[in-house]
PDB file of C-alpha atoms in Angstrom:
ATOM      1  CA  MET A   1     -11.821  23.210  -6.063  1.00 42.00           C
ATOM      2  CA  THR A   2     -12.071  20.124  -8.249  1.00 44.00           C
ATOM      3  CA  THR A   3      -9.817  17.237  -8.779  1.00 45.00           C
ATOM      4  CA  ALA A   4      -9.286  15.293 -12.431  1.00 46.00           C
ATOM      5  CA  ASN A   5     -10.433  11.457 -11.561  1.00 46.00           C
ATOM      6  CA  PRO A   6      -8.200   8.930 -14.041  1.00 44.00           C
ATOM      7  CA  ASP A   7     -11.366   8.681 -16.268  1.00 45.00           C
ATOM      8  CA  GLY A   8     -11.350  12.534 -16.999  1.00 43.00           C
ATOM      9  CA  ALA A   9     -14.373  13.010 -14.981  1.00 44.00           C
ATOM     10  CA  LYS A  10     -13.837  16.267 -12.142  1.00 49.00           C
ATOM     11  CA  SER A  11     -15.069  15.329  -8.793  1.00 52.00           C
ATOM     12  CA  ARG A  12     -14.512  17.636  -5.671  1.00 50.00           C
ATOM     13  CA  LYS A  13     -12.290  16.852  -2.813  1.00 56.00           C
ATOM     14  CA  ALA A  14     -13.374  15.723   0.552  1.00 53.00           C
ATOM     15  CA  SER A  15     -12.663  18.780   1.890  1.00 63.00           C
ATOM     16  CA  ASP A  16     -14.453  20.634  -0.607  1.00 76.00           C
ATOM     17  CA  LYS A  17     -17.749  19.392   0.721  1.00 85.00           C
ATOM     18  CA  SER A  18     -20.712  21.627   1.643  1.00 90.00           C
ATOM     19  CA  ALA A  19     -22.414  20.347   4.810  1.00 93.00           C
ATOM     20  CA  ARG A  20     -25.430  19.753   3.088  1.00 94.00           C
ATOM     21  CA  THR A  21     -23.599  17.550   0.570  1.00 94.00           C
ATOM     22  CA  ARG A  22     -22.044  15.351   3.239  1.00 95.00           C
ATOM     23  CA  ALA A  23     -25.727  15.387   4.392  1.00 95.00           C
ATOM     24  CA  ARG A  24     -26.670  14.030   1.776  1.00 96.00           C
ATOM     25  CA  GLU A  25     -24.601  11.297   1.411  1.00 95.00           C
ATOM     26  CA  PHE A  26     -25.075  10.209   4.811  1.00 95.00           C
ATOM     27  CA  ALA A  27     -28.690  10.137   4.437  1.00 96.00           C
ATOM     28  CA  LEU A  28     -28.469   7.822   1.039  1.00 96.00           C
ATOM     29  CA  GLN A  29     -26.234   5.846   2.883  1.00 95.00           C
ATOM     30  CA  ALA A  30     -28.654   5.025   5.716  1.00 95.00           C
ATOM     31  CA  LEU A  31     -31.693   5.197   3.068  1.00 95.00           C
ATOM     32  CA  TYR A  32     -29.716   2.635   1.273  1.00 95.00           C
ATOM     33  CA  GLN A  33     -29.440   0.013   4.776  1.00 93.00           C
ATOM     34  CA  PHE A  34     -33.235   1.301   4.953  1.00 95.00           C
ATOM     35  CA  ILE A  35     -34.285  -0.146   1.402  1.00 94.00           C
ATOM     36  CA  VAL A  36     -31.798  -3.454   1.147  1.00 93.00           C
ATOM     37  CA  GLY A  37     -31.562  -4.414   5.004  1.00 91.00           C
ATOM     38  CA  ARG A  38     -35.375  -3.381   5.720  1.00 90.00           C
ATOM     39  CA  ASN A  39     -33.424  -2.217   8.754  1.00 87.00           C
ATOM     40  CA  ASP A  40     -35.280   0.255  11.179  1.00 89.00           C
ATOM     41  CA  ALA A  41     -35.054   4.207  10.697  1.00 90.00           C
ATOM     42  CA  GLY A  42     -33.935   4.473  14.184  1.00 90.00           C
ATOM     43  CA  GLU A  43     -31.046   2.153  14.362  1.00 93.00           C
ATOM     44  CA  VAL A  44     -29.889   3.075  10.801  1.00 92.00           C
ATOM     45  CA  ASP A  45     -29.844   6.731  12.160  1.00 91.00           C
ATOM     46  CA  ALA A  46     -27.707   5.559  15.029  1.00 92.00           C
ATOM     47  CA  PHE A  47     -25.462   3.467  13.025  1.00 94.00           C
ATOM     48  CA  THR A  48     -24.812   6.615  10.412  1.00 93.00           C
ATOM     49  CA  ARG A  49     -24.070   9.137  12.995  1.00 91.00           C
ATOM     50  CA  ASP A  50     -21.295   6.951  14.196  1.00 90.00           C
ATOM     51  CA  LEU A  51     -19.679   6.909  10.783  1.00 93.00           C
ATOM     52  CA  SER A  52     -16.265   8.617  10.566  1.00 93.00           C
ATOM     53  CA  GLY A  53     -17.024  12.262   9.212  1.00 92.00           C
ATOM     54  CA  PHE A  54     -20.588  12.388  10.334  1.00 92.00           C
ATOM     55  CA  HIS A  55     -19.464  15.562  12.367  1.00 93.00           C
ATOM     56  CA  LYS A  56     -18.818  17.301   9.351  1.00 95.00           C
ATOM     57  CA  ALA A  57     -22.227  17.083   8.314  1.00 93.00           C
ATOM     58  CA  ASP A  58     -25.449  19.066   8.176  1.00 93.00           C
ATOM     59  CA  SER A  59     -27.591  17.141  10.588  1.00 92.00           C
ATOM     60  CA  VAL A  60     -30.182  18.646  10.682  1.00 95.00           C
ATOM     61  CA  HIS A  61     -30.726  18.626   6.822  1.00 96.00           C
ATOM     62  CA  TYR A  62     -29.299  14.742   7.148  1.00 95.00           C
ATOM     63  CA  ASP A  63     -32.480  14.224   9.919  1.00 95.00           C
ATOM     64  CA  ALA A  64     -34.573  15.544   7.516  1.00 95.00           C
ATOM     65  CA  LEU A  65     -33.981  13.463   4.540  1.00 96.00           C
ATOM     66  CA  LEU A  66     -33.579  10.389   6.127  1.00 95.00           C
ATOM     67  CA  HIS A  67     -36.721  10.334   8.594  1.00 95.00           C
ATOM     68  CA  GLY A  68     -38.592  12.604   5.932  1.00 96.00           C
ATOM     69  CA  CYS A  69     -38.117  10.034   3.032  1.00 96.00           C
ATOM     70  CA  VAL A  70     -38.681   6.996   5.533  1.00 96.00           C
ATOM     71  CA  ALA A  71     -41.972   8.868   6.093  1.00 96.00           C
ATOM     72  CA  GLN A  72     -43.203   9.081   2.998  1.00 95.00           C
ATOM     73  CA  THR A  73     -41.764   6.297   0.579  1.00 95.00           C
ATOM     74  CA  ALA A  74     -45.230   5.877  -0.906  1.00 95.00           C
ATOM     75  CA  GLU A  75     -45.671   9.138  -1.584  1.00 96.00           C
ATOM     76  CA  ALA A  76     -42.219   9.624  -3.270  1.00 96.00           C
ATOM     77  CA  ASP A  77     -42.886   6.469  -5.307  1.00 96.00           C
ATOM     78  CA  GLU A  78     -45.945   7.385  -6.374  1.00 96.00           C
ATOM     79  CA  LEU A  79     -44.633  10.581  -7.501  1.00 96.00           C
ATOM     80  CA  ILE A  80     -41.544   9.041  -9.325  1.00 96.00           C
ATOM     81  CA  LYS A  81     -43.651   6.394 -11.095  1.00 96.00           C
ATOM     82  CA  PRO A  82     -45.366   7.869 -14.439  1.00 95.00           C
ATOM     83  CA  PHE A  83     -42.017   8.576 -15.255  1.00 94.00           C
ATOM     84  CA  LEU A  84     -40.405   5.284 -15.089  1.00 94.00           C
ATOM     85  CA  ASP A  85     -39.411   3.063 -17.525  1.00 92.00           C
ATOM     86  CA  ARG A  86     -39.644   0.072 -15.893  1.00 92.00           C
ATOM     87  CA  SER A  87     -41.324  -1.032 -12.154  1.00 92.00           C
ATOM     88  CA  LEU A  88     -40.050   0.429  -8.726  1.00 91.00           C
ATOM     89  CA  ALA A  89     -38.240  -3.457  -8.124  1.00 90.00           C
ATOM     90  CA  GLU A  90     -36.341  -3.205 -11.105  1.00 92.00           C
ATOM     91  CA  ILE A  91     -34.910   0.531 -10.291  1.00 92.00           C
ATOM     92  CA  SER A  92     -31.329   0.405  -8.175  1.00 94.00           C
ATOM     93  CA  PRO A  93     -31.865   1.020  -4.485  1.00 96.00           C
ATOM     94  CA  ILE A  94     -29.176   3.488  -4.971  1.00 96.00           C
ATOM     95  CA  GLU A  95     -30.924   5.142  -7.571  1.00 96.00           C
ATOM     96  CA  ARG A  96     -34.516   5.085  -5.970  1.00 96.00           C
ATOM     97  CA  ALA A  97     -33.222   6.589  -2.344  1.00 97.00           C
ATOM     98  CA  ILE A  98     -31.688   9.335  -4.464  1.00 97.00           C
ATOM     99  CA  MET A  99     -35.031   9.939  -6.365  1.00 96.00           C
ATOM    100  CA  TRP A 100     -36.718  10.038  -2.777  1.00 97.00           C
ATOM    101  CA  MET A 101     -34.602  12.699  -1.751  1.00 97.00           C
ATOM    102  CA  GLY A 102     -34.703  14.666  -4.585  1.00 97.00           C
ATOM    103  CA  VAL A 103     -38.554  14.410  -4.246  1.00 97.00           C
ATOM    104  CA  TYR A 104     -38.578  15.168  -0.451  1.00 97.00           C
ATOM    105  CA  GLU A 105     -36.094  18.373  -0.837  1.00 97.00           C
ATOM    106  CA  LEU A 106     -37.946  19.858  -3.982  1.00 97.00           C
ATOM    107  CA  ARG A 107     -41.245  19.204  -1.882  1.00 96.00           C
ATOM    108  CA  HIS A 108     -39.918  20.403   1.599  1.00 96.00           C
ATOM    109  CA  CYS A 109     -36.707  22.578   1.110  1.00 95.00           C
ATOM    110  CA  PRO A 110     -37.987  25.607  -0.637  1.00 94.00           C
ATOM    111  CA  ASP A 111     -34.296  27.101   0.534  1.00 93.00           C
ATOM    112  CA  VAL A 112     -32.565  24.352  -2.060  1.00 94.00           C
ATOM    113  CA  PRO A 113     -33.030  25.887  -5.690  1.00 94.00           C
ATOM    114  CA  TRP A 114     -34.622  23.285  -7.725  1.00 95.00           C
ATOM    115  CA  ARG A 115     -31.727  23.354 -10.160  1.00 94.00           C
ATOM    116  CA  VAL A 116     -29.167  22.780  -7.122  1.00 95.00           C
ATOM    117  CA  VAL A 117     -31.612  19.693  -5.594  1.00 96.00           C
ATOM    118  CA  LEU A 118     -30.911  18.045  -9.136  1.00 96.00           C
ATOM    119  CA  ASN A 119     -27.481  18.890  -9.415  1.00 95.00           C
ATOM    120  CA  GLU A 120     -26.673  17.349  -6.060  1.00 96.00           C
ATOM    121  CA  CYS A 121     -28.875  14.311  -6.761  1.00 96.00           C
ATOM    122  CA  ILE A 122     -27.261  13.457 -10.381  1.00 96.00           C
ATOM    123  CA  GLU A 123     -23.608  14.076  -8.520  1.00 95.00           C
ATOM    124  CA  LEU A 124     -25.051  11.248  -5.810  1.00 96.00           C
ATOM    125  CA  ALA A 125     -26.168   8.908  -8.209  1.00 95.00           C
ATOM    126  CA  LYS A 126     -22.593   9.603 -10.372  1.00 95.00           C
ATOM    127  CA  SER A 127     -20.154   8.826  -7.005  1.00 94.00           C
ATOM    128  CA  PHE A 128     -22.483   5.821  -5.620  1.00 93.00           C
ATOM    129  CA  GLY A 129     -24.646   4.496  -8.332  1.00 88.00           C
ATOM    130  CA  GLY A 130     -24.397   2.320 -11.914  1.00 88.00           C
ATOM    131  CA  THR A 131     -22.765   3.727 -15.045  1.00 88.00           C
ATOM    132  CA  ASP A 132     -25.443   5.783 -16.261  1.00 89.00           C
ATOM    133  CA  GLY A 133     -27.490   6.001 -13.292  1.00 90.00           C
ATOM    134  CA  HIS A 134     -27.292   9.645 -13.109  1.00 93.00           C
ATOM    135  CA  LYS A 135     -28.980   9.697 -16.395  1.00 93.00           C
ATOM    136  CA  TYR A 136     -31.943   7.802 -15.082  1.00 92.00           C
ATOM    137  CA  VAL A 137     -32.351  10.305 -12.031  1.00 95.00           C
ATOM    138  CA  ASN A 138     -31.984  13.348 -14.102  1.00 94.00           C
ATOM    139  CA  GLY A 139     -34.570  12.259 -16.422  1.00 93.00           C
ATOM    140  CA  VAL A 140     -37.111  11.298 -13.481  1.00 95.00           C
ATOM    141  CA  LEU A 141     -36.334  14.214 -11.412  1.00 96.00           C
ATOM    142  CA  HIS A 142     -36.012  16.771 -14.783  1.00 94.00           C
ATOM    143  CA  GLN A 143     -39.500  15.868 -15.503  1.00 94.00           C
ATOM    144  CA  LEU A 144     -41.078  15.740 -11.664  1.00 95.00           C
ATOM    145  CA  ALA A 145     -39.346  19.216 -11.033  1.00 95.00           C
ATOM    146  CA  PRO A 146     -42.179  21.146 -12.583  1.00 95.00           C
ATOM    147  CA  GLN A 147     -44.898  19.481 -11.005  1.00 95.00           C
ATOM    148  CA  LEU A 148     -43.685  19.741  -7.707  1.00 95.00           C
ATOM    149  CA  ARG A 149     -42.254  23.826  -8.271  1.00 94.00           C
ATOM    150  CA  PRO A 150     -43.975  24.835 -10.984  1.00 94.00           C
ATOM    151  CA  VAL A 151     -43.656  28.823 -10.345  1.00 93.00           C
ATOM    152  CA  GLU A 152     -39.490  28.349  -9.807  1.00 92.00           C
ATOM    153  CA  VAL A 153     -39.189  25.979 -12.797  1.00 91.00           C
ATOM    154  CA  ALA A 154     -41.278  28.310 -15.164  1.00 92.00           C
ATOM    155  CA  ALA A 155     -39.483  31.611 -14.167  1.00 91.00           C
ATOM    156  CA  SER A 156     -36.250  29.518 -14.724  1.00 84.00           C
ATOM    157  CA  PRO A 157     -33.975  30.500 -17.794  1.00 79.00           C
ATOM    158  CA  ALA A 158     -34.563  27.915 -20.308  1.00 69.00           C
ATOM    159  CA  ARG A 159     -31.045  27.288 -20.883  1.00 59.00           C
ATOM    160  CA  ASP A 160     -31.747  23.456 -21.633  1.00 49.00           C
ATOM    161  CA  SER A 161     -33.899  23.849 -24.416  1.00 47.00           C
ATOM    162  CA  ALA A 162     -31.334  25.404 -26.688  1.00 42.00           C
ATOM    163  CA  ARG A 163     -28.763  22.747 -25.394  1.00 42.00           C
ATOM    164  CA  SER A 164     -31.155  19.936 -26.439  1.00 43.00           C
ATOM    165  CA  GLY A 165     -32.512  21.278 -29.639  1.00 41.00           C
ATOM    166  CA  ALA A 166     -29.003  21.907 -30.889  1.00 37.00           C
ATOM    167  CA  ARG A 167     -28.295  17.811 -30.210  1.00 36.00           C
ATOM    168  CA  ARG A 168     -31.477  16.704 -32.127  1.00 35.00           C
ATOM    169  CA  GLY A 169     -30.634  19.186 -34.826  1.00 39.00           C
ATOM    170  CA  GLY A 170     -32.052  21.857 -33.870  1.00 39.00           C
ATOM    171  CA  SER A 171     -35.681  20.792 -33.762  1.00 36.00           C
ATOM    172  CA  ASP A 172     -37.423  21.647 -30.553  1.00 38.00           C
ATOM    173  CA  ALA A 173     -39.793  18.628 -30.126  1.00 36.00           C
ATOM    174  CA  VAL A 174     -38.982  16.671 -27.435  1.00 31.00           C
TER     175      VAL A 174
END
């Protein structure tokens, strides 16, 4: 079930969120503390587990996201750099953490379809990021997905090309 916000956007009720969605939200909060506060991952983990509602999250997925992203920050940054239009230092810590999570899930969570990874990251950016941060996150991860999940992305229906072609006046040029 969704509810309409005053601006007309739909959002999920807190009670409708899956345990994995909650895990992503808590992992994002923890990664933000890691990036901005330069806090130790173990301390951030302990703090986050004490937050209200953590018991409803998938703690295994949370652990994988937080500790996997922390362990692979340099690799994730190198993967996303080619798709950025600015330096990493200029990327919002929220968007950066979301992109790390997207990279991690695309690389290490084959049970999560690539479109679900992108959608969840976009939703996180809409909820926690800047005004158009979700568009930036989508742009980067959508370009990165074929590199990290080539077979799965190639097998997906090309539903985006028809819509984007119509927006560009029918041209298929990128």
